[in-house]
PDB file of C-alpha atoms in Angstrom:
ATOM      1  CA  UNK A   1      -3.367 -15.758  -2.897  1.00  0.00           C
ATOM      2  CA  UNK A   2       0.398 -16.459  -1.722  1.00  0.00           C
ATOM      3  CA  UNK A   3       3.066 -14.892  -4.005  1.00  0.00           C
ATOM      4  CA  UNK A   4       6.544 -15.907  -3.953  1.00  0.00           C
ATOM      5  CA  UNK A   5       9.365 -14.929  -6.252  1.00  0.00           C
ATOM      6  CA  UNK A   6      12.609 -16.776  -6.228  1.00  0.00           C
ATOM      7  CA  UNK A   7      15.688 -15.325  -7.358  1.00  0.00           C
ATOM      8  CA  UNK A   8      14.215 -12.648  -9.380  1.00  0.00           C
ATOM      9  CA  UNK A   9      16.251 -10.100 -11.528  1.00  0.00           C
ATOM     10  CA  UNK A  10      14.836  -7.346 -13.785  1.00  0.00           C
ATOM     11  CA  UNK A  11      17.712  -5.277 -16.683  1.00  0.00           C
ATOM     12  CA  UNK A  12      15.838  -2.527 -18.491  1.00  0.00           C
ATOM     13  CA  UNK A  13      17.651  -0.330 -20.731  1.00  0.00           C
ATOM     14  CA  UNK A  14      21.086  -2.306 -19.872  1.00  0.00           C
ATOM     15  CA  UNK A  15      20.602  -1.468 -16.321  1.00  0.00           C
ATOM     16  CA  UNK A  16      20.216  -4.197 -13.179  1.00  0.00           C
ATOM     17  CA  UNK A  17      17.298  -2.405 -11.277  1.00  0.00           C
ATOM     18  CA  UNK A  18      16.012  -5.678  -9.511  1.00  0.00           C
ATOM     19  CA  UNK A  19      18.496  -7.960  -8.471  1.00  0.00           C
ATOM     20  CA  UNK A  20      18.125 -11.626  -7.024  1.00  0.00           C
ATOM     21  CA  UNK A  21      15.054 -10.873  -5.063  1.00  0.00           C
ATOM     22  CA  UNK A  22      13.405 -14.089  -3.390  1.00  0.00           C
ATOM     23  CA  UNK A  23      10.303 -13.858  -0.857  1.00  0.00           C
ATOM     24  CA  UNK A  24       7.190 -14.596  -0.346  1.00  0.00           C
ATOM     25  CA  UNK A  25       3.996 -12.230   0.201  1.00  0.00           C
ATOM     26  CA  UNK A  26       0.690 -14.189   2.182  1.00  0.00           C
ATOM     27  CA  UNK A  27      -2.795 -13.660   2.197  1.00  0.00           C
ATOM     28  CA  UNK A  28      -4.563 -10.611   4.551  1.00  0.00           C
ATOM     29  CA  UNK A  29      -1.425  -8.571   5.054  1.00  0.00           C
ATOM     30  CA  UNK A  30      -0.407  -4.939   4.485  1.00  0.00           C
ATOM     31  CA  UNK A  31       2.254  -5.049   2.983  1.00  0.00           C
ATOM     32  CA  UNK A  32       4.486  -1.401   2.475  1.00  0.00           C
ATOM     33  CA  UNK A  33       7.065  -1.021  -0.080  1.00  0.00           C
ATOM     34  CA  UNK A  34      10.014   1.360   1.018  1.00  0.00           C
ATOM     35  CA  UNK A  35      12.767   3.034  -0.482  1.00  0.00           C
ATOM     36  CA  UNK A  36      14.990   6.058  -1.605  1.00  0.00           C
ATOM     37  CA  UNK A  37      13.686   6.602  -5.230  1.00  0.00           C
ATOM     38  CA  UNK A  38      15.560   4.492  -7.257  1.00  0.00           C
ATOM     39  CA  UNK A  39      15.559   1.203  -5.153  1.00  0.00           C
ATOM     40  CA  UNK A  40      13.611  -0.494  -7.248  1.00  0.00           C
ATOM     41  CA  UNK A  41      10.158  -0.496  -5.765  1.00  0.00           C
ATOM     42  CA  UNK A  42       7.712   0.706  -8.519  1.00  0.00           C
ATOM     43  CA  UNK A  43       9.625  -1.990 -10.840  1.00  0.00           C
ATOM     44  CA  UNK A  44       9.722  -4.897  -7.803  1.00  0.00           C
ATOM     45  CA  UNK A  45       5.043  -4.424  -8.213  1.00  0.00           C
ATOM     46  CA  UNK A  46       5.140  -3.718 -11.822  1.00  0.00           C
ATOM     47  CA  UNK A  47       6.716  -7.428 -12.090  1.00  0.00           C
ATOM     48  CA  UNK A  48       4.303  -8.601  -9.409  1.00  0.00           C
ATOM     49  CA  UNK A  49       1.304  -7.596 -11.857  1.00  0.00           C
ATOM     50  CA  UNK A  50       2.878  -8.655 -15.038  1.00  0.00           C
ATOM     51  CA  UNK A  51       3.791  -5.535 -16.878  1.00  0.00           C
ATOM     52  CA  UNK A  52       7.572  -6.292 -17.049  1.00  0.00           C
ATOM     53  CA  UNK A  53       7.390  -9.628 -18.814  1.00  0.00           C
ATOM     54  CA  UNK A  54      10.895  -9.939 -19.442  1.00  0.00           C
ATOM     55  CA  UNK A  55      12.361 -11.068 -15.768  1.00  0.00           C
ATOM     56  CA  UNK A  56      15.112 -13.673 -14.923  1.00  0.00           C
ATOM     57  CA  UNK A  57      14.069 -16.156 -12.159  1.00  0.00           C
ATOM     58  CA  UNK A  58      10.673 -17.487 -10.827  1.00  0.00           C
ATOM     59  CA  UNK A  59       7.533 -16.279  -9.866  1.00  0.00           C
ATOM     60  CA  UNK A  60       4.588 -18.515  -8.419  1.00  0.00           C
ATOM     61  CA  UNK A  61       1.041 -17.900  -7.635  1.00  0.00           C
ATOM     62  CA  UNK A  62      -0.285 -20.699  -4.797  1.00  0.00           C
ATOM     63  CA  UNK A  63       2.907 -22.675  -5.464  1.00  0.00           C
ATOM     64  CA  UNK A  64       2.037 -22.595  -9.211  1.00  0.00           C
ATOM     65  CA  UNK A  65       4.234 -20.746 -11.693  1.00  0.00           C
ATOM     66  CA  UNK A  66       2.829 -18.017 -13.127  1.00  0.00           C
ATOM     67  CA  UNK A  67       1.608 -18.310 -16.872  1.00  0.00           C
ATOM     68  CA  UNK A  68       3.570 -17.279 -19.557  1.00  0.00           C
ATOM     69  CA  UNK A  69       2.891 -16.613 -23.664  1.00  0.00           C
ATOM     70  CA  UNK A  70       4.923 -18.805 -26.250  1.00  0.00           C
ATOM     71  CA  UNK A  71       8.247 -16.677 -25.782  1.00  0.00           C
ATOM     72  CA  UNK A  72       8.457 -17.266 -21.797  1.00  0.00           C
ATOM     73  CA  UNK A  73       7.158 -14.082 -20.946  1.00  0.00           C
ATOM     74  CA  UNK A  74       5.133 -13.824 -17.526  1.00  0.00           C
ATOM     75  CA  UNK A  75       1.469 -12.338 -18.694  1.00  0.00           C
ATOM     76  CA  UNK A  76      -0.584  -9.327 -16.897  1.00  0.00           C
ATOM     77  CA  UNK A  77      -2.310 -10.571 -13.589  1.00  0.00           C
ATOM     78  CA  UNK A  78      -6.013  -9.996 -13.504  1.00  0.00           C
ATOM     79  CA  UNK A  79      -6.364 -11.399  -9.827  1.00  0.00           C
ATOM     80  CA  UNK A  80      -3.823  -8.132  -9.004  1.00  0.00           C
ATOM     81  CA  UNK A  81      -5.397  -4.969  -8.841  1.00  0.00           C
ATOM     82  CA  UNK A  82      -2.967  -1.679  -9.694  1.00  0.00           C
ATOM     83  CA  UNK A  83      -3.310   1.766  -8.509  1.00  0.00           C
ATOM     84  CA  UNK A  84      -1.543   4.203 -10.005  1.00  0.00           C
ATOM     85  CA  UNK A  85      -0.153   7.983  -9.167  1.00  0.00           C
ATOM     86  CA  UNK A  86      -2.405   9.851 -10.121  1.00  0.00           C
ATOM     87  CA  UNK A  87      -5.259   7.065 -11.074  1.00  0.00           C
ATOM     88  CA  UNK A  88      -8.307   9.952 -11.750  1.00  0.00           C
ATOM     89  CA  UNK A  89      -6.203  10.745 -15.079  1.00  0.00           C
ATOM     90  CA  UNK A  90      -7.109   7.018 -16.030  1.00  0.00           C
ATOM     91  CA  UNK A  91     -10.866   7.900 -16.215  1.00  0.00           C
ATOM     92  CA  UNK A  92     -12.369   7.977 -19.468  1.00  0.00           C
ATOM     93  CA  UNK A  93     -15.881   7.344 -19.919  1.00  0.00           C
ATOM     94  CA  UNK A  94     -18.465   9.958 -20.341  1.00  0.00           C
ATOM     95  CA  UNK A  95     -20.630   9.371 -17.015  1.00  0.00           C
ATOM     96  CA  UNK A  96     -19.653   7.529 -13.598  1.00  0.00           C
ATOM     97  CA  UNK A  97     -21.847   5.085 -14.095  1.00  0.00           C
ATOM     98  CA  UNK A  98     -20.196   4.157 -17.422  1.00  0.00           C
ATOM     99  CA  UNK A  99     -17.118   4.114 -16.257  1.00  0.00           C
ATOM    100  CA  UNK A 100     -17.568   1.936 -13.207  1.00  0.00           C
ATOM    101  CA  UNK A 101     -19.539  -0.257 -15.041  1.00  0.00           C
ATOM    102  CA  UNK A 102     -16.752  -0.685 -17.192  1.00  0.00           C
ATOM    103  CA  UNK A 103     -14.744  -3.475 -15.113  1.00  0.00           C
ATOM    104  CA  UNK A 104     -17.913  -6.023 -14.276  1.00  0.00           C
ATOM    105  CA  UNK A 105     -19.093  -5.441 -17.661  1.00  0.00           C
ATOM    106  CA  UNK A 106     -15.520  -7.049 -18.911  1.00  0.00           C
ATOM    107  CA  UNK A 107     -15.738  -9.753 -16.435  1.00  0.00           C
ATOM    108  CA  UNK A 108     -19.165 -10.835 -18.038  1.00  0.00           C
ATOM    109  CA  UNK A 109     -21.788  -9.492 -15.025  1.00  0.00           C
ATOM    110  CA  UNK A 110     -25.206  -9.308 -16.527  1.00  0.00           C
ATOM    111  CA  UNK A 111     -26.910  -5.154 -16.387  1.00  0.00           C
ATOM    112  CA  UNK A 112     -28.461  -6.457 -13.257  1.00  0.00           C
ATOM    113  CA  UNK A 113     -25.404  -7.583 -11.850  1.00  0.00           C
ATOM    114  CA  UNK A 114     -23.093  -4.801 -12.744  1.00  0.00           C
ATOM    115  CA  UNK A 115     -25.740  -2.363 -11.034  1.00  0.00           C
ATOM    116  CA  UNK A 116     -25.933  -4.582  -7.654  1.00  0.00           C
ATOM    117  CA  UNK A 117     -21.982  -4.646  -7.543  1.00  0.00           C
ATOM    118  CA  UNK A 118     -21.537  -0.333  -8.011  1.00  0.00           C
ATOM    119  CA  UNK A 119     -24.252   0.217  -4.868  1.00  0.00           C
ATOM    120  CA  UNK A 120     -21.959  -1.924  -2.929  1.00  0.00           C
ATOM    121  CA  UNK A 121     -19.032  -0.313  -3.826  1.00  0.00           C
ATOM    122  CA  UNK A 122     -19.448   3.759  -3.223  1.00  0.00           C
ATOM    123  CA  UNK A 123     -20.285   3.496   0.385  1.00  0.00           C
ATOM    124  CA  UNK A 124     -16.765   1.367   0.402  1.00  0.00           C
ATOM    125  CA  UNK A 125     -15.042   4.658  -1.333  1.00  0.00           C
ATOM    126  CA  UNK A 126     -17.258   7.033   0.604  1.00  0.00           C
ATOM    127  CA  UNK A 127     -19.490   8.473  -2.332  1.00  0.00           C
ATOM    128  CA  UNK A 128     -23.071   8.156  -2.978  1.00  0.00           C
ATOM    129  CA  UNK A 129     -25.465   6.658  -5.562  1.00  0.00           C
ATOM    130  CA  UNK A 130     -26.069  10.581  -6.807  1.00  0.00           C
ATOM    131  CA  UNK A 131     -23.391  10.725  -8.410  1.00  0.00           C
ATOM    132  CA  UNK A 132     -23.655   8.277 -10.938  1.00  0.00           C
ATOM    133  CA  UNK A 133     -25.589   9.881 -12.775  1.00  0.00           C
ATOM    134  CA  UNK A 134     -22.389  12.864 -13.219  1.00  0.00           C
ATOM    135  CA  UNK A 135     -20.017  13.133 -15.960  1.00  0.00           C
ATOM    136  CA  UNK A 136     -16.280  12.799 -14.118  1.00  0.00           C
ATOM    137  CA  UNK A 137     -15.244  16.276 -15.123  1.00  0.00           C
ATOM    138  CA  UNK A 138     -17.833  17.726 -12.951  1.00  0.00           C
ATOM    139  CA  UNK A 139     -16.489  16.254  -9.915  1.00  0.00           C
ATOM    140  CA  UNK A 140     -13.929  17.249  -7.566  1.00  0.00           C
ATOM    141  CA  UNK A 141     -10.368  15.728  -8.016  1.00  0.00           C
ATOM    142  CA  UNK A 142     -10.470  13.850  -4.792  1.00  0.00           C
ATOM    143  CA  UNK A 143     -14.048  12.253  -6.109  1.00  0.00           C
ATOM    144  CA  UNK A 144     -12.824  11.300  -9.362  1.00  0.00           C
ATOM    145  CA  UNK A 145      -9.760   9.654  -7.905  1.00  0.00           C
ATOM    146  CA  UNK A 146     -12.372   7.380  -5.491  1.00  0.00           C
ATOM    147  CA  UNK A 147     -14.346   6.743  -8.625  1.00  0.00           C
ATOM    148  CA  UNK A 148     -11.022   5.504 -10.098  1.00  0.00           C
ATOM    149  CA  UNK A 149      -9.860   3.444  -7.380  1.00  0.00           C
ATOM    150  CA  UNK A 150     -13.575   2.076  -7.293  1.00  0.00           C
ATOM    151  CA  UNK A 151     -13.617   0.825 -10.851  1.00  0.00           C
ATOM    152  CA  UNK A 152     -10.295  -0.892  -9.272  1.00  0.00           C
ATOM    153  CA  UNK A 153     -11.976  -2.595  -6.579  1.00  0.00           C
ATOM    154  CA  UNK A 154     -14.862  -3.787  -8.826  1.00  0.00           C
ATOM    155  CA  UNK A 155     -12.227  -6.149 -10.584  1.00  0.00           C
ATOM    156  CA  UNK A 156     -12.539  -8.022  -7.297  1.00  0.00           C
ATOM    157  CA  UNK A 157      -8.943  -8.520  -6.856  1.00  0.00           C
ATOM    158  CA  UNK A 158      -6.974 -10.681  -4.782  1.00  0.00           C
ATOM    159  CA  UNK A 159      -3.920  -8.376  -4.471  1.00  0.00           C
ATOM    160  CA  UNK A 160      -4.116  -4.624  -4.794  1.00  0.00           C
ATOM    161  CA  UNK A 161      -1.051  -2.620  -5.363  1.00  0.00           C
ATOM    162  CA  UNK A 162      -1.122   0.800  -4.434  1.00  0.00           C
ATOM    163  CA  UNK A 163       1.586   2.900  -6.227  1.00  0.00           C
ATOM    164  CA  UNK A 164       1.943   6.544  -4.041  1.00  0.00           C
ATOM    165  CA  UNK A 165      -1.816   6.683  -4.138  1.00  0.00           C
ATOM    166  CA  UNK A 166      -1.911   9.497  -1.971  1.00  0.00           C
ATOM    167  CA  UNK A 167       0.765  12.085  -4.327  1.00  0.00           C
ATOM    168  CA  UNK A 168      -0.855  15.330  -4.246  1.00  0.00           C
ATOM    169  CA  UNK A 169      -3.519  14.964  -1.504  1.00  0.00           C
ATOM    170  CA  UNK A 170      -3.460  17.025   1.721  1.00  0.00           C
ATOM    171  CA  UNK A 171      -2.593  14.988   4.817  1.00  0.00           C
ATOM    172  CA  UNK A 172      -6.320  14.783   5.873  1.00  0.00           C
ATOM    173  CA  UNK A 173      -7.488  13.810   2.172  1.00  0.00           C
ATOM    174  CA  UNK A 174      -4.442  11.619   2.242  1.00  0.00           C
ATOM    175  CA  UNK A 175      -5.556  10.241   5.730  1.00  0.00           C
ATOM    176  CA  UNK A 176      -8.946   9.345   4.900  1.00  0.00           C
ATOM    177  CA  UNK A 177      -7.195   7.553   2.071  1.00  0.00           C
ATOM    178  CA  UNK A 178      -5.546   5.453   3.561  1.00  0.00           C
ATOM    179  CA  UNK A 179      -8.363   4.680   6.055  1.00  0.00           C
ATOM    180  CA  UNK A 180     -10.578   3.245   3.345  1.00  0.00           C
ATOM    181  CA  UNK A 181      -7.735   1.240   2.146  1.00  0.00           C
ATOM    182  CA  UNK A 182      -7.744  -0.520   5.576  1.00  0.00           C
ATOM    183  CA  UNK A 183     -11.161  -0.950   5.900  1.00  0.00           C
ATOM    184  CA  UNK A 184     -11.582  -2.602   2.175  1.00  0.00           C
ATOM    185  CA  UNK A 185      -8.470  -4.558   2.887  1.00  0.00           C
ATOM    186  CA  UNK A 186      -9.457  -6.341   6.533  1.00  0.00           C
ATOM    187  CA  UNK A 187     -13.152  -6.732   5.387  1.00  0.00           C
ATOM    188  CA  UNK A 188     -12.227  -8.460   2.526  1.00  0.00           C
ATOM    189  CA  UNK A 189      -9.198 -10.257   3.781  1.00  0.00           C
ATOM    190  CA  UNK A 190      -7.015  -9.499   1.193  1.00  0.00           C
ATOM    191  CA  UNK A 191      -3.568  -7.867   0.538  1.00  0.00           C
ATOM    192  CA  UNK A 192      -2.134  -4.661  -0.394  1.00  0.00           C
ATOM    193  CA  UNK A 193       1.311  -3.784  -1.478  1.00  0.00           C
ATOM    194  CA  UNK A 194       1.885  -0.060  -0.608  1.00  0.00           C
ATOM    195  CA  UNK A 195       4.555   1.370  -2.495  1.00  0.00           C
ATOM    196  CA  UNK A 196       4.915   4.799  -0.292  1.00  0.00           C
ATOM    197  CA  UNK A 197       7.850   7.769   0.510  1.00  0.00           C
ATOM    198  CA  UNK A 198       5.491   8.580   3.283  1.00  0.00           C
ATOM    199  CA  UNK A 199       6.909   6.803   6.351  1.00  0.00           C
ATOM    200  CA  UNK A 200       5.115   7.991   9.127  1.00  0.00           C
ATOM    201  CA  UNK A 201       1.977   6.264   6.805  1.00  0.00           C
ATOM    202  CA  UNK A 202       4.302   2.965   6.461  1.00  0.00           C
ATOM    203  CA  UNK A 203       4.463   2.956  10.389  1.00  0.00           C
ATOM    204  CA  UNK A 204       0.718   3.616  10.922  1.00  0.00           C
ATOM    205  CA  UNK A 205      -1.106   0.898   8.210  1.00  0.00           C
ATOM    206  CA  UNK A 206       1.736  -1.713   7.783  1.00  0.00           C
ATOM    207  CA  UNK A 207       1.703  -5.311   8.839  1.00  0.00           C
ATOM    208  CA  UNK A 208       5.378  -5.916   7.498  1.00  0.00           C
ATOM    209  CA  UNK A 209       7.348  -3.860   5.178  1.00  0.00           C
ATOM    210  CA  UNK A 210      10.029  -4.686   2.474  1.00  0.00           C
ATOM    211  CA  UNK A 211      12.873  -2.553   2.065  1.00  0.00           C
ATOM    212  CA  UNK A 212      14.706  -2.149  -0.723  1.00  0.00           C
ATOM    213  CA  UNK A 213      18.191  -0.222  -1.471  1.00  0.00           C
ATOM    214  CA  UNK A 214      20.060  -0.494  -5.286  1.00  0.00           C
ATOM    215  CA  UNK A 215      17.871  -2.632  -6.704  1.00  0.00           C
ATOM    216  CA  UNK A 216      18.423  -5.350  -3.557  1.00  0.00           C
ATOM    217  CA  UNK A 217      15.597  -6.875  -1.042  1.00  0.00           C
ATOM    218  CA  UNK A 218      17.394  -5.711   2.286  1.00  0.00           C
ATOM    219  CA  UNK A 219      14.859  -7.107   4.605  1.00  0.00           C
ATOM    220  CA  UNK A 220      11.153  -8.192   4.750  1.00  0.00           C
ATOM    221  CA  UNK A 221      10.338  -8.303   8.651  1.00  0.00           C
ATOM    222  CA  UNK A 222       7.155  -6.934  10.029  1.00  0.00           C
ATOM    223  CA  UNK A 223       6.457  -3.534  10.699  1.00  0.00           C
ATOM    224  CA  UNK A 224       6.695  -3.499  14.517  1.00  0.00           C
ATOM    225  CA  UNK A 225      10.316  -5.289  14.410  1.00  0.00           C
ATOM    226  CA  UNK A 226      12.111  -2.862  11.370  1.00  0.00           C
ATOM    227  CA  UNK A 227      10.708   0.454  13.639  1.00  0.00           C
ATOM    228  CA  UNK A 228      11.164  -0.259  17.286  1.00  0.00           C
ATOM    229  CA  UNK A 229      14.121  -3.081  17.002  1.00  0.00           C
ATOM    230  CA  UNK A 230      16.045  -2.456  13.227  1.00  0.00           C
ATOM    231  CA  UNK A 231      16.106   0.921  12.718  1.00  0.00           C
ATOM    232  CA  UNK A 232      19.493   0.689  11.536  1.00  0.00           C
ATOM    233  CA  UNK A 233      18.272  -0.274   8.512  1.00  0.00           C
ATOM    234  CA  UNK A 234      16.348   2.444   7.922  1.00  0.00           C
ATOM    235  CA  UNK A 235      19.693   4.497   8.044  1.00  0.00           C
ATOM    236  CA  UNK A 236      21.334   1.995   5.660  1.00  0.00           C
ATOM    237  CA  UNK A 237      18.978   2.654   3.130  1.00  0.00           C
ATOM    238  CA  UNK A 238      18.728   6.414   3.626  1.00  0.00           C
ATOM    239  CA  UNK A 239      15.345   6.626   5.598  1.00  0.00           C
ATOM    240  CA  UNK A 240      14.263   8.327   8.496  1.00  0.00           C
ATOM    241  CA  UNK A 241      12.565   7.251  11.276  1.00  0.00           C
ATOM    242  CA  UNK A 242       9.004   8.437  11.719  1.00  0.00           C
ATOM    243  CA  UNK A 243       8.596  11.504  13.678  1.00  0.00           C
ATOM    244  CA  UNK A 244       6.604   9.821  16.788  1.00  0.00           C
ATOM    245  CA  UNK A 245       9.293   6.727  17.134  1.00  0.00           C
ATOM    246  CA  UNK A 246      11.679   9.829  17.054  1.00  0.00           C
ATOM    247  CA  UNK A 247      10.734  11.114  20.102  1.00  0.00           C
ATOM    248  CA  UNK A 248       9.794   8.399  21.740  1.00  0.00           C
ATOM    249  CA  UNK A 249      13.900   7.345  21.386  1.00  0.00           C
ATOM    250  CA  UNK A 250      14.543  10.755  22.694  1.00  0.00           C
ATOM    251  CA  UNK A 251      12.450   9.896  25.750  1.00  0.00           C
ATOM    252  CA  UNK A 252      14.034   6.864  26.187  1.00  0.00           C
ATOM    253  CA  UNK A 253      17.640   8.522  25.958  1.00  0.00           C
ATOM    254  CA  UNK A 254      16.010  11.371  27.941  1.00  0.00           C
ATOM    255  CA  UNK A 255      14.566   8.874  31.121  1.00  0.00           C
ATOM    256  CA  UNK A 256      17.779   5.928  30.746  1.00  0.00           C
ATOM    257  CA  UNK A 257      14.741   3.866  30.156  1.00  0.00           C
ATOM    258  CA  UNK A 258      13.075   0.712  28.039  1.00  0.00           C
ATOM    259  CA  UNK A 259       9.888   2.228  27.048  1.00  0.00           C
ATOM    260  CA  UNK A 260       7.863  -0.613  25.835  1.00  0.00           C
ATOM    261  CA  UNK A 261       4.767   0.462  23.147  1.00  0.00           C
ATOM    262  CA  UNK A 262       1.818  -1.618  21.713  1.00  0.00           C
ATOM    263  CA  UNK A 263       2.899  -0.790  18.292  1.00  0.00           C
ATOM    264  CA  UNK A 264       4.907   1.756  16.076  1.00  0.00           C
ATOM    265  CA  UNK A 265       1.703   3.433  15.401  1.00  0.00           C
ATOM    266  CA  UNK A 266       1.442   7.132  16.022  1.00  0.00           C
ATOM    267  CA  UNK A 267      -1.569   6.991  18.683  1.00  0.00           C
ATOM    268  CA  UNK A 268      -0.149   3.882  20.609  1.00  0.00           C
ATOM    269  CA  UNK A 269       3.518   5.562  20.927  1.00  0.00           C
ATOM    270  CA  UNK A 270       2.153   9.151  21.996  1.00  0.00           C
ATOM    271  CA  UNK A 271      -0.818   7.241  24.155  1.00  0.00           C
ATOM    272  CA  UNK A 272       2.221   5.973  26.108  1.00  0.00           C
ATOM    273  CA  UNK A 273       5.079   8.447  25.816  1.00  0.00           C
ATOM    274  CA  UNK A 274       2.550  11.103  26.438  1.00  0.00           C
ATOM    275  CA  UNK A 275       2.154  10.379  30.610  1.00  0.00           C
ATOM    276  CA  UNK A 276       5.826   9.791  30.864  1.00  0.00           C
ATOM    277  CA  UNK A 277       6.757  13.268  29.666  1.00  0.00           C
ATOM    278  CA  UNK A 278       4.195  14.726  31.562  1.00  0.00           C
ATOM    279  CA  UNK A 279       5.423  12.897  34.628  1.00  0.00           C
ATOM    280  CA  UNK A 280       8.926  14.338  33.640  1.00  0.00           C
ATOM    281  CA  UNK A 281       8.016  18.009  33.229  1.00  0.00           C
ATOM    282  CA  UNK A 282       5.637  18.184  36.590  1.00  0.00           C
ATOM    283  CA  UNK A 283       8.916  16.452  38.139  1.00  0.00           C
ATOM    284  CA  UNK A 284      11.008  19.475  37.121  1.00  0.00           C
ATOM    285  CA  UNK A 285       8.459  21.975  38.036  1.00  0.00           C
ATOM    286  CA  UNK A 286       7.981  20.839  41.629  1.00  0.00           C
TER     287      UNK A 286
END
């Protein structure tokens, strides 16, 4: 499914908080969402989805414009999935069965069906059949917030927009996260928007990455371009640059050289800075 907005504007409450944004977002991509809070990025997906109806300019789905009701107003996406902060607070049935069943059961899937498509899905969010049978409140917080994300991924969706999924998680919980994320997202060939003030995770999962500053679309580039080649942008919008591309600039300063890396990923940058410095340091202590 191929988005693309044209001269989109958003004023709530009086205030311009999106303003002339055109692009266009393609099939099988990760797609990060960056910004001081403020810039407009929660608002930029909420549009995406549908729930800010009331937008100035053009949105199109496959080169189709995307329906509206009798007053012009876009309506809510189902082929976009939405993740909110905090998405275990969004659980409400009384078992996890129930309330995974929930989303196939909408979508018309017969019993047999709706049972088939929840065995595929916990391996994908790395829980097992067992608990099923649990009511939510007995689980931990970071199972309930798989089993939320889950009944998120049973919609099927063709877009999934993650909105700082990972607030509150420890960097390992918030690792393995992200991890399953990727997986889902290259198995299935779809595409996420990752809204995120984590930009060492931006650098590590990204394909390309919008960046927004006042409301404004500064750039859309891929990831490996904004990092390694426009990080002045990053310091026009107020950003910093991940810790590894850090360092390996201060190597580069350090050894007056061109240090060229597979990606700004943070294993491919120390894989290759790593040797270098080592090189340096045993050349001092000869």
């Amino acid at each position: 499914m191929v988005l693309e907005l044209n001269h989109v504007s958003v004023n709530l409450a009086g205030k311009s908080v999106l303003k002339d944004i055109s692009c266009t977002i393609h099939d099988n991509r990760w797609i990060s969402i960056i910004g001081q809070t403020g810039a407009g990025k929660s608002t930029f997906v909420k549009v995406l989805k549908g729930l800010i109806p009331d937008i100035q300019g053009e949105i199109r789905i496959n080169e189709q414009p995307v329906p509206t009701d009798r007053k012009g107003f876009i309506q809510v996406n189902p082929d976009i999935g939405f993740v909110f902060q905090f998405p275990e607070h969004q659980i409400f049935e009384t078992t996890v069965y129930k309330e995974l069943a929930f989303a196939p059961k909408i979508r018309g899937y017969s019993p047999s069906q709706i049972t088939e498509a929840i065995h595929q899905i916990l391996p994908q969010v790395g829980l097992s059949q067992e608990i099923l049978q649990y009511a939510p409140f007995q689980l931990s917080g970071g199972q309930r917030r798989r089993i939320a994300i889950a009944s998120v991924l049973l919609m099927n969706p063709k877009v999934l927009i993650l909105d700082e999924p990972t607030v509150g998680l420890d960097p390992q919980s918030r690792a393995a996260l992200l991890r399953m994320f990727k997986t889902w997202q290259q198995q299935e060939g779809r595409t996420i928007l990752f809204v995120s003030h984590h930009i060492g995770d931006v650098a590590d999962y990204s394909d390309e990455v919008m960046l927004f500053h006042e409301g404004k679309l500064l750039e859309h580039l891929d990831a490996r371009t904004l990092f390694l080649q426009r990080a002045e942008l990053l310091e026009k919008a107020g950003l910093p640059l991940p810790e590894p591309i850090s360092l390996l600039k201060l190597l580069e300063e350090l050894t007056g050289r061109t240090i060229e890396v597979e990606s700004c990923r943070e294993q491919d940058i120390f894989t290759r800075i790593l040797p270098i410095w080592n090189d340096r340091r045993n050349t001092y202590d000869q």
